[in-house]
Short mmCIF file of C-alpha atoms in Angstrom, two decimals:
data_model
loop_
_atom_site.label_atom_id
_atom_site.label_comp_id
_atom_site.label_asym_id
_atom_site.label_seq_id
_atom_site.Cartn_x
_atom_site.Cartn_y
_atom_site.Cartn_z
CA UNK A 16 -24.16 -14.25 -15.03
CA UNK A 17 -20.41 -13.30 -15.61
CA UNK A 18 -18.26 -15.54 -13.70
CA UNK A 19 -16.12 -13.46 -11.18
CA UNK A 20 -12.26 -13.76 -11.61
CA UNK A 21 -10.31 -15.75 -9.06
CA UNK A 22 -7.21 -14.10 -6.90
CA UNK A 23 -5.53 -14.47 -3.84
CA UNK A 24 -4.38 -11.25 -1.71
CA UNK A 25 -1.72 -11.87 0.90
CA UNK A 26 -2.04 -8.18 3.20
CA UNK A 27 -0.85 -7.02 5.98
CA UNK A 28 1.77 -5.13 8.04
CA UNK A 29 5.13 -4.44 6.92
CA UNK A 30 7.61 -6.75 7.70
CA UNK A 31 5.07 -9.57 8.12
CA UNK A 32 6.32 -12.07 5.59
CA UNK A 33 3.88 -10.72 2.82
CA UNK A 34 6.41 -11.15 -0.22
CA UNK A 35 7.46 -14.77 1.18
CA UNK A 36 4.41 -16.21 1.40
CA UNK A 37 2.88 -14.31 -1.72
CA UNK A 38 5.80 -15.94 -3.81
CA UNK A 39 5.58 -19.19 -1.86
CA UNK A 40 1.82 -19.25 -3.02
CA UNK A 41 2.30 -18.25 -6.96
CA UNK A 42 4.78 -21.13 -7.00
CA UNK A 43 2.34 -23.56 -5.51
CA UNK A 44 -0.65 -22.28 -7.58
CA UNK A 45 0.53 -21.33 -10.93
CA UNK A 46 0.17 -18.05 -10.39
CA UNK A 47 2.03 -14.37 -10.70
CA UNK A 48 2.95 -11.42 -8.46
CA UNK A 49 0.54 -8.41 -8.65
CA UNK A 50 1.95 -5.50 -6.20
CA UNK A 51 -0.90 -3.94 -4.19
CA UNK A 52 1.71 -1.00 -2.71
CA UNK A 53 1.64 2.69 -3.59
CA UNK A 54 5.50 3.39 -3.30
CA UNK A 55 6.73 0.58 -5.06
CA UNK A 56 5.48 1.34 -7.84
CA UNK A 57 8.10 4.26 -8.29
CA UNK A 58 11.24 3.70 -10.23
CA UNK A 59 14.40 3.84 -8.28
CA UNK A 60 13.23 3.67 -5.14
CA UNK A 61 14.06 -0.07 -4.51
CA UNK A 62 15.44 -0.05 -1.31
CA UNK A 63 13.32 2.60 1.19
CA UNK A 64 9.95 1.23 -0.49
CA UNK A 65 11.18 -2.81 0.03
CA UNK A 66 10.52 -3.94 -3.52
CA UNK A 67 11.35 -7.30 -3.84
CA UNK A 68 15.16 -8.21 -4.30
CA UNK A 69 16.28 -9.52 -7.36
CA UNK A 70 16.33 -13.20 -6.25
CA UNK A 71 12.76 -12.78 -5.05
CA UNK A 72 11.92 -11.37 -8.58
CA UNK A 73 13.27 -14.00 -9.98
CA UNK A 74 11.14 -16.53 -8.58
CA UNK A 75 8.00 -15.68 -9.98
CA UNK A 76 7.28 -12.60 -12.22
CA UNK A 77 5.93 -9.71 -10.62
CA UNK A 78 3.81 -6.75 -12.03
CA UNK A 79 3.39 -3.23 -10.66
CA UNK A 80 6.79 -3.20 -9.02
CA UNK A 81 8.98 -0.02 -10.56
CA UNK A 82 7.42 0.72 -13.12
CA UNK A 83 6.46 4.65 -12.49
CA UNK A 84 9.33 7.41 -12.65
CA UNK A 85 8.81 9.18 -9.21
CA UNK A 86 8.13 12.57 -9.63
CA UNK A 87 4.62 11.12 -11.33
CA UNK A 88 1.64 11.19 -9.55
CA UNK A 89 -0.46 7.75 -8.83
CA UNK A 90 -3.34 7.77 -7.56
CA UNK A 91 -5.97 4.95 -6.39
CA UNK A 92 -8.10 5.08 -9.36
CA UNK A 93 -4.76 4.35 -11.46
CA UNK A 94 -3.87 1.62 -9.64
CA UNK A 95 -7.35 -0.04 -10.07
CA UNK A 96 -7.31 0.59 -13.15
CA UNK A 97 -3.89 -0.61 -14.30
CA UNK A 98 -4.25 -3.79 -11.84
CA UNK A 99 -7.53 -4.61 -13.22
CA UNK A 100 -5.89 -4.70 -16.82
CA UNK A 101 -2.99 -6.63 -15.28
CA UNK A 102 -5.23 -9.00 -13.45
CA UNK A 103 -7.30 -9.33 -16.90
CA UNK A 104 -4.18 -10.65 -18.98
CA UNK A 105 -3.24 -13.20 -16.24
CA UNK A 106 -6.66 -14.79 -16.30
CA UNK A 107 -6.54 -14.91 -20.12
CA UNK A 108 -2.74 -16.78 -19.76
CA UNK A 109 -4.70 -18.91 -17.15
CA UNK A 110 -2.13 -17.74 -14.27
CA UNK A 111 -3.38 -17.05 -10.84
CA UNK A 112 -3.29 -13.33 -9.94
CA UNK A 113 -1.49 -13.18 -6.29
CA UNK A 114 -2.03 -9.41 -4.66
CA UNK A 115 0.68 -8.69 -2.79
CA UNK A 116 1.11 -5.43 -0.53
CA UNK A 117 0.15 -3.39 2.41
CA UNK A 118 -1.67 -0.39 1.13
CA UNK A 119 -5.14 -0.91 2.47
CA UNK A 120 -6.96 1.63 0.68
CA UNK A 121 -5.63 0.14 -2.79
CA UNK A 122 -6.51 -3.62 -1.78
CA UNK A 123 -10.22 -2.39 -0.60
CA UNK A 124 -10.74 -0.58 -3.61
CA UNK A 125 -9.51 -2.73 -5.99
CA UNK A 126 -11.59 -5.86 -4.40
CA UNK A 127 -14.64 -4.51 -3.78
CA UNK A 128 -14.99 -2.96 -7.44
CA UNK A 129 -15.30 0.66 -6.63
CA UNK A 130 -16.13 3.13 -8.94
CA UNK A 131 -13.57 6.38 -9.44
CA UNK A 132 -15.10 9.10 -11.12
CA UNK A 133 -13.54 11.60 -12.66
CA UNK A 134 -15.57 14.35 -11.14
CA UNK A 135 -14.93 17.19 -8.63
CA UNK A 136 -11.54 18.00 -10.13
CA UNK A 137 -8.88 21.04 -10.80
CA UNK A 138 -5.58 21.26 -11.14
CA UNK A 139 -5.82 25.01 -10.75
CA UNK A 140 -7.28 23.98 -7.22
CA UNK A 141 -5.37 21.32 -6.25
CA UNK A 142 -2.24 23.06 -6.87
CA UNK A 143 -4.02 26.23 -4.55
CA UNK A 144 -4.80 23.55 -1.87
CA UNK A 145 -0.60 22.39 -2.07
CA UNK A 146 0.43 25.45 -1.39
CA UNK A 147 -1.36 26.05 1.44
CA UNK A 148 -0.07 22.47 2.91
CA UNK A 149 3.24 23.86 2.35
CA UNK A 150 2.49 26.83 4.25
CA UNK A 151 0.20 25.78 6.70
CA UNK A 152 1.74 21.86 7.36
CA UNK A 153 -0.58 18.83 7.18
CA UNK A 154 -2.48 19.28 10.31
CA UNK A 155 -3.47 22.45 9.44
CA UNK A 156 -5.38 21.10 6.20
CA UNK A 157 -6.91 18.04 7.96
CA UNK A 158 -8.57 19.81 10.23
CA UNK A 159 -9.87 21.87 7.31
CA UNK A 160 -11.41 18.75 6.10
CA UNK A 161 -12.96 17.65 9.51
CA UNK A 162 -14.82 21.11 9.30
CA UNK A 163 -16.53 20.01 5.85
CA UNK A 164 -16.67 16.04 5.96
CA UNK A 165 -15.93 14.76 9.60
CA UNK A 166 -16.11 11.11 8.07
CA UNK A 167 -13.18 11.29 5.92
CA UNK A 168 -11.19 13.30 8.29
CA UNK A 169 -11.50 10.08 10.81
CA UNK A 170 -10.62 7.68 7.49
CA UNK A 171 -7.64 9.97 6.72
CA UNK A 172 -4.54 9.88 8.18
CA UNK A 173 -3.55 13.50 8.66
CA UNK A 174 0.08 12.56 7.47
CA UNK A 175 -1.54 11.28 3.98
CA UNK A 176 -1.73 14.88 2.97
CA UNK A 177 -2.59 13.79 -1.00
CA UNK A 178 -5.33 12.09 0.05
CA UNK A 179 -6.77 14.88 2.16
CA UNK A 180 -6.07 17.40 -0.78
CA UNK A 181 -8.06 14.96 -2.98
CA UNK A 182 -10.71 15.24 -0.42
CA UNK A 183 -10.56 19.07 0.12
CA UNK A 184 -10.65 19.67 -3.45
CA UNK A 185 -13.98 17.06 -4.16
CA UNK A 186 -15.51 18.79 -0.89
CA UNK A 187 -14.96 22.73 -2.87
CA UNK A 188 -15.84 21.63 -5.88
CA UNK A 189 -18.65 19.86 -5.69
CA UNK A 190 -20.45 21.04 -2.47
CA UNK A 191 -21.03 17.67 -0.72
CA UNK A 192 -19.19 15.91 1.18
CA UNK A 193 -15.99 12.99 0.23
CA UNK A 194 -17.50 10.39 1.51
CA UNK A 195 -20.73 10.80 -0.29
CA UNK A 196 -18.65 9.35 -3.34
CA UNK A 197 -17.07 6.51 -1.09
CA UNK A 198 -20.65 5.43 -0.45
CA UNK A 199 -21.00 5.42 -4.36
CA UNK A 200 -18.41 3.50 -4.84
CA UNK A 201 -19.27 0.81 -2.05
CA UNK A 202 -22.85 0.19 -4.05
CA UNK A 203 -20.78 -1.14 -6.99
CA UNK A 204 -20.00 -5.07 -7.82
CA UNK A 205 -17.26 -6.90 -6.42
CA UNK A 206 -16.01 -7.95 -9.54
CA UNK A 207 -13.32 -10.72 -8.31
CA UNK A 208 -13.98 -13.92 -5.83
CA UNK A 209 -10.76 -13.69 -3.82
CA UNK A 210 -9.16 -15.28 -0.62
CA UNK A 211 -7.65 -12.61 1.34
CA UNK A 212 -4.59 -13.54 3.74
CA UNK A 213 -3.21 -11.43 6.49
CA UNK A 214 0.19 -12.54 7.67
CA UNK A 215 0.24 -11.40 11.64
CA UNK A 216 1.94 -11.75 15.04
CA UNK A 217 0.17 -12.03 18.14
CA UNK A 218 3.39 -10.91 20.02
CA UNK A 219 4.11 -7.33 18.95
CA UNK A 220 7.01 -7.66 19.61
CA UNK A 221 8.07 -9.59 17.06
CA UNK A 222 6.73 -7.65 14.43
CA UNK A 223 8.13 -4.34 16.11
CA UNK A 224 11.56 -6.59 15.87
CA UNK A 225 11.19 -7.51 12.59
CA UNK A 226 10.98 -3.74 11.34
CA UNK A 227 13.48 -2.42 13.17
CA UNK A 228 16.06 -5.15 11.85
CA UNK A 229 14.85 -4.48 7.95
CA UNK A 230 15.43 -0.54 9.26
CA UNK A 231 19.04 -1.75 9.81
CA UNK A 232 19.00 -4.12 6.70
CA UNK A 233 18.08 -0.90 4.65
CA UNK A 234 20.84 1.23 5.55
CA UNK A 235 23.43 -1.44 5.14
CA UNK A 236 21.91 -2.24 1.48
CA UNK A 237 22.31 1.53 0.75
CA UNK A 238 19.12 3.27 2.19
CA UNK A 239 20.80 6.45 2.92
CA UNK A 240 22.61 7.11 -1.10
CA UNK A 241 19.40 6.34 -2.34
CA UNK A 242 17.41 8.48 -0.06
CA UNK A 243 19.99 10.97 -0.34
CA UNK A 244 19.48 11.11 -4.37
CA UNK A 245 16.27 11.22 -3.81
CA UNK A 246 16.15 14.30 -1.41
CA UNK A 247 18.76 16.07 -4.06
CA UNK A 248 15.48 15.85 -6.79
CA UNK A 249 13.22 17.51 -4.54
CA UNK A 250 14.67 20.32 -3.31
CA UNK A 251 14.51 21.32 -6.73
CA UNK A 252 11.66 20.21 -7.74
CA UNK A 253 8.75 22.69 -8.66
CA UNK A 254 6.18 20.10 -7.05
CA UNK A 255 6.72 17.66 -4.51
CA UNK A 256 6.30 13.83 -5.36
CA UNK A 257 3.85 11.63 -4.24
CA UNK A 258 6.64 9.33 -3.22
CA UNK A 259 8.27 11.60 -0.33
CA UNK A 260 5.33 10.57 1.49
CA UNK A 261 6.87 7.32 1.77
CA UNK A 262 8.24 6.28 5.24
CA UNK A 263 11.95 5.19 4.62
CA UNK A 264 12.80 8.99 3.04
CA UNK A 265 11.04 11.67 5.09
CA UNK A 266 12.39 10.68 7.88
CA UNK A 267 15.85 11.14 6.46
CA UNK A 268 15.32 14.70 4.84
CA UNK A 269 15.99 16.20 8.35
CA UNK A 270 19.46 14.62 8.19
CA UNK A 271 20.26 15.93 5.12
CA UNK A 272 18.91 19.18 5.90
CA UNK A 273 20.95 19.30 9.34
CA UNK A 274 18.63 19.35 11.39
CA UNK A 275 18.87 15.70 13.31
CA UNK A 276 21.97 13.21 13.37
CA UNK A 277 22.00 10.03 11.77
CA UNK A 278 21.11 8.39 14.90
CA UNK A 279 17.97 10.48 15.63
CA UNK A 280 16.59 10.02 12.08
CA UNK A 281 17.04 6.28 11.99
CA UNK A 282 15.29 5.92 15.35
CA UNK A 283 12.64 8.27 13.85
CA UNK A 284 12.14 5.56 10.84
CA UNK A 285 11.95 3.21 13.07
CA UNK A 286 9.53 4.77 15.17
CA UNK A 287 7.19 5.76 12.10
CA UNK A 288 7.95 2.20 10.51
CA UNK A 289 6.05 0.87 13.53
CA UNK A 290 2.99 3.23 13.57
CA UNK A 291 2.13 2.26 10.18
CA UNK A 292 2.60 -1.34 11.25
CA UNK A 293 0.01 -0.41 13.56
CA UNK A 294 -2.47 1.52 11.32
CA UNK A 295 -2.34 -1.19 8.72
CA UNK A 296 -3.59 -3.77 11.76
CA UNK A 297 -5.97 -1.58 12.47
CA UNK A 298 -7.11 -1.31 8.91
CA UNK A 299 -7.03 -5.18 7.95
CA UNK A 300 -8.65 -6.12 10.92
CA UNK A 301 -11.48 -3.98 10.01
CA UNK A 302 -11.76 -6.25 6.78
CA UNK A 303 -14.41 -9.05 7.24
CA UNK A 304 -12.74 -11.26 4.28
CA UNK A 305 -9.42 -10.87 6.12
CA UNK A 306 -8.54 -14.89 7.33
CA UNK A 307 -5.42 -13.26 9.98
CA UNK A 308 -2.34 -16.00 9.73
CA UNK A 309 -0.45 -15.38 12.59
CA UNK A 310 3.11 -16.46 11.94
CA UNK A 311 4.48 -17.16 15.49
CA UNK A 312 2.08 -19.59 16.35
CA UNK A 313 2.31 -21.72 12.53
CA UNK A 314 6.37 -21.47 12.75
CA UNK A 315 7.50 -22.33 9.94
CA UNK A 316 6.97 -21.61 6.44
CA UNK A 317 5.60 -25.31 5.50
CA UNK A 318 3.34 -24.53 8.04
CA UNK A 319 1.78 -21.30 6.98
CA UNK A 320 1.45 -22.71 3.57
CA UNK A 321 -0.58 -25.59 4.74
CA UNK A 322 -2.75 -23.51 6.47
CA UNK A 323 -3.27 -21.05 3.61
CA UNK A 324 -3.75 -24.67 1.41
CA UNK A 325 -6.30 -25.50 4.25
CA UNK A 326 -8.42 -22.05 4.24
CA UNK A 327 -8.92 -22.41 0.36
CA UNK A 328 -9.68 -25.99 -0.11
CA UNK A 329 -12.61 -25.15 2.79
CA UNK A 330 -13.66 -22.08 0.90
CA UNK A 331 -14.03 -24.11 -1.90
CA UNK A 332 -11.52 -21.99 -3.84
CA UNK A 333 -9.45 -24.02 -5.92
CA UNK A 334 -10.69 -26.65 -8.96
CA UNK A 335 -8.96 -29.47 -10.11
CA UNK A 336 -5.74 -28.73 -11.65
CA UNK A 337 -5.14 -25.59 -10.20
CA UNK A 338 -2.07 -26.50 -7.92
CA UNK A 339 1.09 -26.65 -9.78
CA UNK A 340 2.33 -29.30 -8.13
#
């Protein structure tokens, strides 16, 4: 029996403390940054995605982060693939891979081994099924999708219109439904023994704090230039880019455009900023590896270390030499 490869995902909200404590744990475990978000991979983007600063970079190396010009398409089955390679090489330099990232749907599939396909597919279809999102708006399609496959219409978020395209265009092409293949995929081998942390806040609140003041910290590192550069490239662009489905820019457009004031778009970010707080709680908590760390009860830093030190030693996790100090 192959032994399973050993990694750590730190998952959660945004604004939880995620890139902290996912640095904070390479340090103490020999180990390297692996991104596990599906805007940062995009090349300059830096700021409306939060990739990690350049002091935070320089802590630990990181992998995944920027690497993608963004008018490319990425979808999940790239990122499991690329990861897995990345994840490969760091077990062969006997590092520690550390996941690090939000996007649910790339940490589950990634972790639990699933099996993309490259079936049910058509460019000439897909770029049928874009147009008609253009025309018709998001909701429109979605509820398309709930006629043919009501179980990945509930998984879905309306708003993720890519992913419901991807579904629409599996459901046309080959006759049965999505989520036939995501039942597939769930038969196939974990192929990593992982600890999976989920930095948290039982006050709201806090969290709801938390985003709106890295809102604020956004626009004063130069949220609105880059968004604004960002906007220039797609209202020219012959096909939209995955990456102005990223909160942080959409939410901005309508300022450009003319349509809201400055004030009404940043409350807008805000607003949406929280939501997906929200969904991603929703979605972790629906994880049964998911050990929740919830920050405003540990305190400090030292603290949520500890316990994260605590939960592994008891899972029997680490072997001898594998803290680095």
């Amino acid at each position: 029996m192959v032994e399973k490869k050993k990694l750590i995902a730190v998952v959660g909200p945004t604004a939880s403390g995620k890139t902290t404590l996912g640095i904070a744990l390479a340090k103490r475990l020999n180990g390297e940054i692996v991104s596990c978000d599906s805007m940062q991979v995009y090349q300059g983007l830096k700021i409306g995605t939060a990739q990690p600063s350049e002091d935070e970079l320089a802590q630990v190396p990181h992998h995944l982060i920027g690497f993608l010009p963004w008018d490319e398409s990425f979808s999940v089955s790239d990122y499991v693939s690329v990861a897995a390679n990345v994840i490969g090489e760091l077990h062969n330099r006997k590092k520690l891979p550390v996941l690090v990232g939000g996007t649910g749907l790339y940490a589950r599939s990634l972790l639990r081994g699933f099996d993309f396909k490259e079936e049910a597919r058509s460019e000439a279809l897909r770029e049928e099924l874009r147009c008609q999102a253009q025309k018709l708006g998001s909701e429109e399609m979605h509820n398309r999708l709930r006629a043919l496959d009501a179980v990945s219409a509930e998984a879905i978020h309306p708003h993720n219109v890519k992913r419901v395209l991807r579904a629409l265009e599996y459901c046309l092409l080959s006759g049965e439904p999505f989520s036939q293949q995501t039942i597939r995929s769930h038969q196939a081998e974990p192929p990593y023994r992982y600890v999976m942390f989920c930095p948290a806040y039982r006050d709201r609140q806090i969290l709801y704090q938390r985003i709106n003041l890295r809102v604020e910290q956004m626009l004063e590192a130069g949220l609105l230039e880059e968004a604004y550069r960002f906007w220039g490239f797609c209202e020219t662009a012959e096909k939209l880019p995955t990456a102005t489905q990223s909160i942080g820019y959409k939410e901005l457009f309508p300022y450009f455009r003319g349509e809201l004031n400055l004030n009404q778009a940043v409350e807008n970010l805000k607003q949406e900023s929280r939501r997906y707080a929200k969904r991603q709680i929703t979605w972790f908590a629906r994880e049964p590896e998911a050990q929740f760390l919830y920050m405003d009860e540990l305190g400090s830093e030292d603290a949520v270390i500890q316990a994260c030190m605590d939960i592994l030693e008891r899972e029997n996790f680490l072997d001898k030499g594998d803290t680095a100090v």
